[in-house]
PDB file of C-alpha atoms in Angstrom:
ATOM      1  CA  GLY A  18     -19.591  36.707  17.491  1.00  0.00           C
ATOM      2  CA  LYS A  19     -15.966  36.749  16.383  1.00  0.00           C
ATOM      3  CA  LYS A  20     -15.622  40.679  17.142  1.00  0.00           C
ATOM      4  CA  LEU A  21     -17.390  40.034  20.356  1.00  0.00           C
ATOM      5  CA  ARG A  22     -14.996  37.651  21.524  1.00  0.00           C
ATOM      6  CA  PRO A  23     -11.848  39.197  22.083  1.00  0.00           C
ATOM      7  CA  VAL A  24     -13.793  41.019  24.669  1.00  0.00           C
ATOM      8  CA  LYS A  25     -15.501  37.950  26.109  1.00  0.00           C
ATOM      9  CA  HIS A  26     -11.700  36.651  26.571  1.00  0.00           C
ATOM     10  CA  ARG A  27     -10.421  39.524  28.504  1.00  0.00           C
ATOM     11  CA  ILE A  28     -13.224  39.331  30.855  1.00  0.00           C
ATOM     12  CA  GLU A  29     -12.751  35.517  31.382  1.00  0.00           C
ATOM     13  CA  TYR A  30      -8.980  35.584  32.150  1.00  0.00           C
ATOM     14  CA  PRO A  31      -9.110  37.646  34.952  1.00  0.00           C
ATOM     15  CA  LEU A  32     -11.650  35.799  36.593  1.00  0.00           C
ATOM     16  CA  PHE A  33      -9.719  32.819  35.487  1.00  0.00           C
ATOM     17  CA  ILE A  34      -6.919  34.201  37.607  1.00  0.00           C
ATOM     18  CA  ALA A  35      -8.430  34.768  40.596  1.00  0.00           C
ATOM     19  CA  VAL A  36     -10.220  31.214  40.869  1.00  0.00           C
ATOM     20  CA  SER A  37      -6.850  30.008  40.306  1.00  0.00           C
ATOM     21  CA  ILE A  38      -5.297  32.410  43.006  1.00  0.00           C
ATOM     22  CA  LEU A  39      -8.094  31.176  45.600  1.00  0.00           C
ATOM     23  CA  VAL A  40      -7.813  27.844  45.162  1.00  0.00           C
ATOM     24  CA  ARG A  41      -3.890  27.665  45.373  1.00  0.00           C
ATOM     25  CA  SER A  42      -4.183  29.640  48.839  1.00  0.00           C
ATOM     26  CA  LEU A  43      -6.997  26.924  50.207  1.00  0.00           C
ATOM     27  CA  PRO A  44      -5.768  23.632  51.787  1.00  0.00           C
ATOM     28  CA  ARG A  45      -6.006  20.917  48.994  1.00  0.00           C
ATOM     29  CA  SER A  46      -8.831  19.176  50.844  1.00  0.00           C
ATOM     30  CA  LEU A  47     -10.815  22.140  51.087  1.00  0.00           C
ATOM     31  CA  ALA A  48     -10.116  23.518  47.321  1.00  0.00           C
ATOM     32  CA  LEU A  49     -11.562  20.142  46.006  1.00  0.00           C
ATOM     33  CA  ASN A  50     -14.473  19.885  48.309  1.00  0.00           C
ATOM     34  CA  LEU A  51     -15.199  23.485  46.667  1.00  0.00           C
ATOM     35  CA  GLY A  52     -14.752  21.990  43.173  1.00  0.00           C
ATOM     36  CA  SER A  53     -17.417  19.197  44.126  1.00  0.00           C
ATOM     37  CA  PHE A  54     -19.684  22.026  45.030  1.00  0.00           C
ATOM     38  CA  LEU A  55     -18.982  24.175  42.199  1.00  0.00           C
ATOM     39  CA  GLY A  56     -19.369  21.264  39.771  1.00  0.00           C
ATOM     40  CA  ARG A  57     -22.673  20.179  41.132  1.00  0.00           C
ATOM     41  CA  THR A  58     -24.285  23.433  41.157  1.00  0.00           C
ATOM     42  CA  ILE A  59     -23.051  25.186  38.136  1.00  0.00           C
ATOM     43  CA  LEU A  60     -23.088  21.932  35.478  1.00  0.00           C
ATOM     44  CA  PRO A  61     -26.753  21.116  35.925  1.00  0.00           C
ATOM     45  CA  ARG A  62     -27.871  24.480  35.586  1.00  0.00           C
ATOM     46  CA  LEU A  63     -26.103  24.606  31.790  1.00  0.00           C
ATOM     47  CA  GLY A  64     -29.041  23.179  29.557  1.00  0.00           C
ATOM     48  CA  LYS A  65     -27.576  21.975  26.511  1.00  0.00           C
ATOM     49  CA  VAL A  66     -23.911  20.543  28.513  1.00  0.00           C
ATOM     50  CA  ASN A  67     -26.582  18.951  30.835  1.00  0.00           C
ATOM     51  CA  ARG A  68     -28.910  17.267  27.611  1.00  0.00           C
ATOM     52  CA  THR A  69     -25.732  16.255  26.211  1.00  0.00           C
ATOM     53  CA  ALA A  70     -24.143  14.636  29.298  1.00  0.00           C
ATOM     54  CA  HIS A  71     -27.679  13.100  30.080  1.00  0.00           C
ATOM     55  CA  ASN A  72     -28.101  11.720  26.305  1.00  0.00           C
ATOM     56  CA  ASN A  73     -24.807  10.229  26.325  1.00  0.00           C
ATOM     57  CA  ILE A  74     -25.259   8.474  29.810  1.00  0.00           C
ATOM     58  CA  LYS A  75     -28.554   7.264  28.806  1.00  0.00           C
ATOM     59  CA  MET A  76     -27.151   5.776  25.268  1.00  0.00           C
ATOM     60  CA  ALA A  77     -24.086   4.216  26.624  1.00  0.00           C
ATOM     61  CA  PHE A  78     -25.922   2.678  29.802  1.00  0.00           C
ATOM     62  CA  PRO A  79     -29.376   1.820  28.465  1.00  0.00           C
ATOM     63  CA  GLU A  80     -30.159  -0.367  30.869  1.00  0.00           C
ATOM     64  CA  LEU A  81     -29.642   2.109  33.545  1.00  0.00           C
ATOM     65  CA  SER A  82     -33.323   3.524  34.780  1.00  0.00           C
ATOM     66  CA  ASP A  83     -34.129   7.413  34.989  1.00  0.00           C
ATOM     67  CA  LYS A  84     -33.123   7.742  38.337  1.00  0.00           C
ATOM     68  CA  GLU A  85     -29.720   5.757  38.239  1.00  0.00           C
ATOM     69  CA  ALA A  86     -28.837   8.022  35.247  1.00  0.00           C
ATOM     70  CA  LYS A  87     -29.572  10.983  37.060  1.00  0.00           C
ATOM     71  CA  ASP A  88     -27.413   9.842  40.446  1.00  0.00           C
ATOM     72  CA  LEU A  89     -24.506   9.029  37.627  1.00  0.00           C
ATOM     73  CA  LEU A  90     -24.601  12.087  36.309  1.00  0.00           C
ATOM     74  CA  GLN A  91     -24.658  14.116  39.548  1.00  0.00           C
ATOM     75  CA  GLU A  92     -21.675  11.952  40.712  1.00  0.00           C
ATOM     76  CA  ASN A  93     -20.158  13.057  37.308  1.00  0.00           C
ATOM     77  CA  TYR A  94     -20.556  16.589  37.530  1.00  0.00           C
ATOM     78  CA  ARG A  95     -18.863  16.876  41.439  1.00  0.00           C
ATOM     79  CA  HIS A  96     -16.111  14.765  39.408  1.00  0.00           C
ATOM     80  CA  ILE A  97     -15.457  17.245  37.015  1.00  0.00           C
ATOM     81  CA  GLY A  98     -15.652  20.090  39.590  1.00  0.00           C
ATOM     82  CA  ILE A  99     -13.234  18.278  41.414  1.00  0.00           C
ATOM     83  CA  ASN A 100     -10.988  17.700  38.445  1.00  0.00           C
ATOM     84  CA  ALA A 101     -11.153  21.620  37.245  1.00  0.00           C
ATOM     85  CA  ILE A 102      -9.593  22.279  40.549  1.00  0.00           C
ATOM     86  CA  GLU A 103      -6.875  19.811  40.728  1.00  0.00           C
ATOM     87  CA  MET A 104      -5.692  20.948  37.487  1.00  0.00           C
ATOM     88  CA  LEU A 105      -5.935  24.782  38.557  1.00  0.00           C
ATOM     89  CA  ARG A 106      -3.827  23.419  41.864  1.00  0.00           C
ATOM     90  CA  LEU A 107      -1.091  21.604  39.605  1.00  0.00           C
ATOM     91  CA  PRO A 108       1.778  23.964  40.654  1.00  0.00           C
ATOM     92  CA  SER A 109       0.898  23.169  44.273  1.00  0.00           C
ATOM     93  CA  LEU A 110       1.495  19.297  44.164  1.00  0.00           C
ATOM     94  CA  SER A 111       5.307  19.795  43.249  1.00  0.00           C
ATOM     95  CA  GLN A 112       6.140  21.502  46.711  1.00  0.00           C
ATOM     96  CA  ASP A 113       6.141  18.447  48.804  1.00  0.00           C
ATOM     97  CA  ALA A 114       8.567  15.467  47.666  1.00  0.00           C
ATOM     98  CA  ASP A 115       6.235  13.068  49.546  1.00  0.00           C
ATOM     99  CA  GLU A 116       3.634  14.267  47.715  1.00  0.00           C
ATOM    100  CA  LEU A 117       3.497  11.615  44.781  1.00  0.00           C
ATOM    101  CA  ASN A 118       3.238   8.652  47.596  1.00  0.00           C
ATOM    102  CA  LYS A 119       0.675  10.333  49.869  1.00  0.00           C
ATOM    103  CA  ILE A 120      -1.502  10.805  46.737  1.00  0.00           C
ATOM    104  CA  PHE A 121      -0.438   8.258  44.184  1.00  0.00           C
ATOM    105  CA  SER A 122      -0.584   4.258  44.304  1.00  0.00           C
ATOM    106  CA  PHE A 123       0.479   2.528  41.387  1.00  0.00           C
ATOM    107  CA  GLU A 124      -0.584  -0.877  39.618  1.00  0.00           C
ATOM    108  CA  GLY A 125       1.671  -2.426  37.125  1.00  0.00           C
ATOM    109  CA  LEU A 126       4.308   0.183  37.495  1.00  0.00           C
ATOM    110  CA  GLU A 127       6.554  -2.395  36.162  1.00  0.00           C
ATOM    111  CA  ASN A 128       4.491  -2.687  32.558  1.00  0.00           C
ATOM    112  CA  LEU A 129       5.311   0.613  31.721  1.00  0.00           C
ATOM    113  CA  HIS A 130       9.159   0.380  32.874  1.00  0.00           C
ATOM    114  CA  GLU A 131       9.430  -2.569  30.528  1.00  0.00           C
ATOM    115  CA  ALA A 132       7.742  -0.815  27.525  1.00  0.00           C
ATOM    116  CA  TYR A 133      10.130   2.030  27.690  1.00  0.00           C
ATOM    117  CA  GLY A 134      13.150  -0.440  27.823  1.00  0.00           C
ATOM    118  CA  GLU A 135      12.411  -1.097  24.300  1.00  0.00           C
ATOM    119  CA  GLY A 136      14.154   2.452  23.646  1.00  0.00           C
ATOM    120  CA  LYS A 137      11.418   3.789  21.294  1.00  0.00           C
ATOM    121  CA  GLY A 138       9.520   5.783  23.366  1.00  0.00           C
ATOM    122  CA  VAL A 139       6.097   5.275  24.732  1.00  0.00           C
ATOM    123  CA  LEU A 140       2.674   6.164  23.574  1.00  0.00           C
ATOM    124  CA  ALA A 141       0.495   6.122  26.611  1.00  0.00           C
ATOM    125  CA  LEU A 142      -3.126   5.682  25.806  1.00  0.00           C
ATOM    126  CA  THR A 143      -5.400   7.082  28.265  1.00  0.00           C
ATOM    127  CA  GLY A 144      -8.533   9.212  28.111  1.00  0.00           C
ATOM    128  CA  HIS A 145     -10.888  11.861  29.758  1.00  0.00           C
ATOM    129  CA  VAL A 146     -11.139   9.580  32.890  1.00  0.00           C
ATOM    130  CA  GLY A 147     -10.584   9.639  36.544  1.00  0.00           C
ATOM    131  CA  GLY A 148      -7.580  12.499  36.935  1.00  0.00           C
ATOM    132  CA  TRP A 149      -6.615  12.605  33.779  1.00  0.00           C
ATOM    133  CA  GLU A 150      -4.178  15.582  34.285  1.00  0.00           C
ATOM    134  CA  MET A 151      -2.590  14.018  36.897  1.00  0.00           C
ATOM    135  CA  GLY A 152      -0.208  12.059  34.613  1.00  0.00           C
ATOM    136  CA  THR A 153       1.648  15.734  34.208  1.00  0.00           C
ATOM    137  CA  PHE A 154       2.571  15.379  37.783  1.00  0.00           C
ATOM    138  CA  PHE A 155       3.055  11.877  38.496  1.00  0.00           C
ATOM    139  CA  LEU A 156       5.011  10.665  35.156  1.00  0.00           C
ATOM    140  CA  PRO A 157       7.867  13.405  35.371  1.00  0.00           C
ATOM    141  CA  ARG A 158       8.328  12.563  39.071  1.00  0.00           C
ATOM    142  CA  LEU A 159       8.665   9.215  38.374  1.00  0.00           C
ATOM    143  CA  GLY A 160      11.564  10.185  36.182  1.00  0.00           C
ATOM    144  CA  PHE A 161      10.027   9.457  32.578  1.00  0.00           C
ATOM    145  CA  LYS A 162      10.500  12.621  29.980  1.00  0.00           C
ATOM    146  CA  THR A 163       7.092  13.459  29.454  1.00  0.00           C
ATOM    147  CA  ALA A 164       4.962  14.804  26.511  1.00  0.00           C
ATOM    148  CA  PHE A 165       1.078  15.477  26.269  1.00  0.00           C
ATOM    149  CA  ILE A 166      -0.853  16.385  23.471  1.00  0.00           C
ATOM    150  CA  ALA A 167      -3.533  19.036  24.149  1.00  0.00           C
ATOM    151  CA  LYS A 168      -5.991  21.114  22.222  1.00  0.00           C
ATOM    152  CA  ALA A 169      -5.856  24.946  22.087  1.00  0.00           C
ATOM    153  CA  MET A 170      -8.192  26.284  24.038  1.00  0.00           C
ATOM    154  CA  ARG A 171     -10.747  28.978  22.729  1.00  0.00           C
ATOM    155  CA  ASN A 172      -9.662  31.831  24.757  1.00  0.00           C
ATOM    156  CA  PRO A 173      -5.854  32.451  23.687  1.00  0.00           C
ATOM    157  CA  PHE A 174      -4.839  34.145  27.607  1.00  0.00           C
ATOM    158  CA  ILE A 175      -6.165  31.186  29.893  1.00  0.00           C
ATOM    159  CA  ASP A 176      -4.853  28.731  26.988  1.00  0.00           C
ATOM    160  CA  GLU A 177      -1.241  29.918  27.544  1.00  0.00           C
ATOM    161  CA  ARG A 178      -1.987  29.648  31.080  1.00  0.00           C
ATOM    162  CA  ILE A 179      -3.370  26.089  31.115  1.00  0.00           C
ATOM    163  CA  THR A 180      -0.028  25.084  28.859  1.00  0.00           C
ATOM    164  CA  ALA A 181       2.077  26.374  32.139  1.00  0.00           C
ATOM    165  CA  LEU A 182       0.011  24.624  34.242  1.00  0.00           C
ATOM    166  CA  ARG A 183       0.156  21.347  32.709  1.00  0.00           C
ATOM    167  CA  GLU A 184       3.994  21.680  32.158  1.00  0.00           C
ATOM    168  CA  SER A 185       4.630  23.085  35.535  1.00  0.00           C
ATOM    169  CA  ASN A 186       5.929  19.757  36.952  1.00  0.00           C
ATOM    170  CA  GLY A 187       8.319  19.076  34.026  1.00  0.00           C
ATOM    171  CA  GLY A 188       6.564  17.589  31.141  1.00  0.00           C
ATOM    172  CA  LYS A 189       5.636  19.211  28.242  1.00  0.00           C
ATOM    173  CA  VAL A 190       2.723  20.149  26.172  1.00  0.00           C
ATOM    174  CA  LEU A 191       2.589  19.082  22.000  1.00  0.00           C
ATOM    175  CA  MET A 192      -0.576  21.001  20.365  1.00  0.00           C
ATOM    176  CA  THR A 193      -2.407  19.038  18.111  1.00  0.00           C
ATOM    177  CA  ARG A 194      -1.728  21.090  15.167  1.00  0.00           C
ATOM    178  CA  ARG A 195       1.180  19.098  13.293  1.00  0.00           C
ATOM    179  CA  GLY A 196       0.687  16.690  15.785  1.00  0.00           C
ATOM    180  CA  ALA A 197       2.043  13.355  14.242  1.00  0.00           C
ATOM    181  CA  ARG A 198       5.033  15.093  13.016  1.00  0.00           C
ATOM    182  CA  ARG A 199       5.737  16.534  17.022  1.00  0.00           C
ATOM    183  CA  ILE A 200       4.526  13.239  18.308  1.00  0.00           C
ATOM    184  CA  LEU A 201       7.231  11.392  15.999  1.00  0.00           C
ATOM    185  CA  LYS A 202       9.933  13.920  17.370  1.00  0.00           C
ATOM    186  CA  ALA A 203       9.248  13.286  20.729  1.00  0.00           C
ATOM    187  CA  LEU A 204       9.178   9.538  20.417  1.00  0.00           C
ATOM    188  CA  GLY A 205      12.603   9.698  18.730  1.00  0.00           C
ATOM    189  CA  GLU A 206      13.979  11.377  21.829  1.00  0.00           C
ATOM    190  CA  GLU A 207      12.607   8.748  24.233  1.00  0.00           C
ATOM    191  CA  TYR A 208       9.788  10.347  25.853  1.00  0.00           C
ATOM    192  CA  ILE A 209       6.142   9.072  26.873  1.00  0.00           C
ATOM    193  CA  VAL A 210       3.622  10.459  24.805  1.00  0.00           C
ATOM    194  CA  CYS A 211       0.094  10.926  26.299  1.00  0.00           C
ATOM    195  CA  VAL A 212      -2.399  10.661  23.909  1.00  0.00           C
ATOM    196  CA  LEU A 213      -6.297  11.058  24.804  1.00  0.00           C
ATOM    197  CA  PRO A 214      -8.016   9.329  21.690  1.00  0.00           C
ATOM    198  CA  ASP A 215     -11.755   9.735  23.227  1.00  0.00           C
ATOM    199  CA  GLN A 216     -12.972  12.599  21.867  1.00  0.00           C
ATOM    200  CA  HIS A 217     -14.948  13.371  18.673  1.00  0.00           C
ATOM    201  CA  THR A 218     -12.505  14.084  15.595  1.00  0.00           C
ATOM    202  CA  SER A 219     -13.073  16.081  12.339  1.00  0.00           C
ATOM    203  CA  PRO A 220     -14.606  13.396   9.803  1.00  0.00           C
ATOM    204  CA  ASN A 221     -12.039  14.179   7.396  1.00  0.00           C
ATOM    205  CA  GLN A 222      -9.462  13.394   9.788  1.00  0.00           C
ATOM    206  CA  ALA A 223     -11.197  10.300  11.046  1.00  0.00           C
ATOM    207  CA  VAL A 224     -12.036   6.701  11.170  1.00  0.00           C
ATOM    208  CA  VAL A 225     -15.327   5.624  12.894  1.00  0.00           C
ATOM    209  CA  VAL A 226     -15.277   2.738  14.980  1.00  0.00           C
ATOM    210  CA  ASP A 227     -17.702   1.508  17.565  1.00  0.00           C
ATOM    211  CA  PHE A 228     -17.498   3.626  21.002  1.00  0.00           C
ATOM    212  CA  PHE A 229     -20.523   1.996  23.738  1.00  0.00           C
ATOM    213  CA  GLY A 230     -21.886   0.418  20.846  1.00  0.00           C
ATOM    214  CA  LYS A 231     -22.231   3.283  18.535  1.00  0.00           C
ATOM    215  CA  PRO A 232     -20.281   4.849  15.442  1.00  0.00           C
ATOM    216  CA  ALA A 233     -17.776   7.733  16.764  1.00  0.00           C
ATOM    217  CA  TYR A 234     -15.361   9.191  14.318  1.00  0.00           C
ATOM    218  CA  THR A 235     -11.900   8.659  16.190  1.00  0.00           C
ATOM    219  CA  THR A 236      -8.466   9.988  15.152  1.00  0.00           C
ATOM    220  CA  PRO A 237      -6.164   7.108  13.617  1.00  0.00           C
ATOM    221  CA  VAL A 238      -3.331   8.984  14.249  1.00  0.00           C
ATOM    222  CA  ILE A 239      -1.890   6.902  17.299  1.00  0.00           C
ATOM    223  CA  THR A 240      -2.968   3.752  15.474  1.00  0.00           C
ATOM    224  CA  ASP A 241      -0.821   4.911  12.374  1.00  0.00           C
ATOM    225  CA  LEU A 242       2.410   5.778  14.645  1.00  0.00           C
ATOM    226  CA  ALA A 243       1.678   2.568  16.715  1.00  0.00           C
ATOM    227  CA  MET A 244       1.814   0.240  13.658  1.00  0.00           C
ATOM    228  CA  LYS A 245       4.595   1.949  11.367  1.00  0.00           C
ATOM    229  CA  LYS A 246       7.379   2.338  13.982  1.00  0.00           C
ATOM    230  CA  GLY A 247       6.399  -0.451  16.451  1.00  0.00           C
ATOM    231  CA  ILE A 248       6.136   1.764  19.048  1.00  0.00           C
ATOM    232  CA  PRO A 249       4.791   0.151  22.585  1.00  0.00           C
ATOM    233  CA  VAL A 250       1.578   1.532  23.409  1.00  0.00           C
ATOM    234  CA  VAL A 251       0.581   1.697  27.265  1.00  0.00           C
ATOM    235  CA  PRO A 252      -2.607   1.896  28.741  1.00  0.00           C
ATOM    236  CA  ILE A 253      -2.751   4.262  31.710  1.00  0.00           C
ATOM    237  CA  PHE A 254      -5.545   5.470  33.948  1.00  0.00           C
ATOM    238  CA  CYS A 255      -5.577   7.352  36.772  1.00  0.00           C
ATOM    239  CA  TYR A 256      -8.716   6.402  39.205  1.00  0.00           C
ATOM    240  CA  ARG A 257      -9.832   8.817  41.677  1.00  0.00           C
ATOM    241  CA  ASN A 258     -10.619   7.409  45.223  1.00  0.00           C
ATOM    242  CA  PRO A 259     -13.367   8.613  47.549  1.00  0.00           C
ATOM    243  CA  ASP A 260     -10.690  10.135  49.829  1.00  0.00           C
ATOM    244  CA  ASN A 261      -9.317  12.357  46.691  1.00  0.00           C
ATOM    245  CA  THR A 262      -6.188  10.067  46.466  1.00  0.00           C
ATOM    246  CA  TYR A 263      -5.325   8.259  43.057  1.00  0.00           C
ATOM    247  CA  ARG A 264      -5.261   4.893  42.042  1.00  0.00           C
ATOM    248  CA  VAL A 265      -2.881   4.611  38.559  1.00  0.00           C
ATOM    249  CA  VAL A 266      -3.647   1.694  36.703  1.00  0.00           C
ATOM    250  CA  ILE A 267      -0.926   0.966  34.079  1.00  0.00           C
ATOM    251  CA  GLN A 268      -1.602  -2.327  31.889  1.00  0.00           C
ATOM    252  CA  LYS A 269       0.477  -4.314  29.879  1.00  0.00           C
ATOM    253  CA  ALA A 270       1.548  -2.837  26.481  1.00  0.00           C
ATOM    254  CA  VAL A 271      -0.070  -3.619  23.404  1.00  0.00           C
ATOM    255  CA  HIS A 272       2.231  -3.899  20.021  1.00  0.00           C
ATOM    256  CA  LEU A 273      -0.103  -3.553  17.011  1.00  0.00           C
ATOM    257  CA  GLU A 274       0.479  -5.449  14.283  1.00  0.00           C
ATOM    258  CA  LYS A 275       1.883  -3.726  10.983  1.00  0.00           C
ATOM    259  CA  GLY A 276      -0.245  -3.780   8.264  1.00  0.00           C
ATOM    260  CA  ASP A 277      -0.768  -0.760   5.343  1.00  0.00           C
ATOM    261  CA  LYS A 278      -4.470  -1.134   4.557  1.00  0.00           C
ATOM    262  CA  LYS A 279      -6.991   0.827   6.039  1.00  0.00           C
ATOM    263  CA  SER A 280      -8.867  -2.116   7.602  1.00  0.00           C
ATOM    264  CA  ASP A 281      -5.806  -2.528   9.946  1.00  0.00           C
ATOM    265  CA  VAL A 282      -6.118   0.866  10.930  1.00  0.00           C
ATOM    266  CA  ILE A 283      -9.876   0.738  11.461  1.00  0.00           C
ATOM    267  CA  ARG A 284      -9.212  -2.566  13.337  1.00  0.00           C
ATOM    268  CA  ASN A 285      -6.277  -1.817  15.436  1.00  0.00           C
ATOM    269  CA  THR A 286      -8.081   1.923  16.392  1.00  0.00           C
ATOM    270  CA  ALA A 287     -11.118  -0.199  17.272  1.00  0.00           C
ATOM    271  CA  GLN A 288      -9.000  -2.104  19.699  1.00  0.00           C
ATOM    272  CA  LEU A 289      -7.579   0.968  21.435  1.00  0.00           C
ATOM    273  CA  THR A 290     -11.090   2.573  21.580  1.00  0.00           C
ATOM    274  CA  SER A 291     -12.275  -0.825  23.179  1.00  0.00           C
ATOM    275  CA  ILE A 292      -9.265  -0.542  25.958  1.00  0.00           C
ATOM    276  CA  ILE A 293     -10.871   3.351  26.777  1.00  0.00           C
ATOM    277  CA  GLU A 294     -14.019   2.238  26.878  1.00  0.00           C
ATOM    278  CA  ASP A 295     -13.257  -0.759  29.603  1.00  0.00           C
ATOM    279  CA  ALA A 296     -11.797   1.561  31.577  1.00  0.00           C
ATOM    280  CA  ILE A 297     -14.819   4.184  31.788  1.00  0.00           C
ATOM    281  CA  ARG A 298     -17.307   1.352  32.364  1.00  0.00           C
ATOM    282  CA  ALA A 299     -14.989   0.323  35.564  1.00  0.00           C
ATOM    283  CA  GLU A 300     -15.508   4.006  36.850  1.00  0.00           C
ATOM    284  CA  PRO A 301     -18.643   5.391  34.511  1.00  0.00           C
ATOM    285  CA  SER A 302     -19.013   8.665  37.121  1.00  0.00           C
ATOM    286  CA  GLN A 303     -15.532   9.425  35.808  1.00  0.00           C
ATOM    287  CA  TRP A 304     -15.410  10.177  32.375  1.00  0.00           C
ATOM    288  CA  PHE A 305     -15.744  13.306  30.697  1.00  0.00           C
ATOM    289  CA  TRP A 306     -19.817  12.915  29.809  1.00  0.00           C
ATOM    290  CA  VAL A 307     -20.428  16.548  28.807  1.00  0.00           C
ATOM    291  CA  HIS A 308     -18.635  16.047  25.524  1.00  0.00           C
ATOM    292  CA  ARG A 309     -20.292  15.571  22.452  1.00  0.00           C
ATOM    293  CA  ARG A 310     -18.802  12.092  21.221  1.00  0.00           C
ATOM    294  CA  TRP A 311     -21.321  10.806  19.024  1.00  0.00           C
ATOM    295  CA  ARG A 312     -21.720  12.581  15.515  1.00  0.00           C
ATOM    296  CA  VAL A 313     -21.876  10.027  13.169  1.00  0.00           C
ATOM    297  CA  PRO A 314     -24.542  10.846  10.976  1.00  0.00           C
ATOM    298  CA  HIS A 315     -27.416   7.582  11.277  1.00  0.00           C
TER     299      HIS A 315
END
């Protein structure tokens, strides 16, 4: 497998570049329609992905009928397709000074300014919900020094390009390797650091907390930093509207109580996780259901 991988990477890369060039040459509305079409056409045909997403939805929302679950999934695939295209177009967003007000509306911006005013930097808590890549555009645009935590992708060529896309509007990407140290440094320089702790974390680096009523391995890094250094955690969620504008909801800062026991870390991690869960429940078709989130052995 490993030997074949570089060949696969070299085949994927030109495809990735070709699609990127295509979607940037199209008007935004046309490009996003293409994304919607690709999402609902390709994703249902990926057996493993489709099964994972379907199982996740049934587990999180046991009350849904099969038809409702299927409709939600279809809507979700459209959203994932749109999101992928929106990300490839990130550099195109920056051309127009009016773009921010045309595409984004903000609720609770004063909450972010207030937390930022504490002078300790801010941990922006979000998840893979709505237009989660869009913070790479609007936060620097609002005048904040911004960094985002990201996992490296398997294909190093594509990884390099995606990092460039994410940094194209003035923010910077911090890789998860040695993450805590990098986050601390950025916070020390009064950055807003965006963290997305809603994906599976390897058991040896995780605590187990409930997510949609089922135990899930979850990173405690954000909780740890916020508790030890008294850093405000500001939940920010960017929902996509039906007309492809975005509604950014910024909640009041959460100040986690200090504590050095593992039980404190678990309790606070559970609190942050429930904030993300509530945000997903507000727009369930906009979360990344294709991810294998629940892997705690029963």
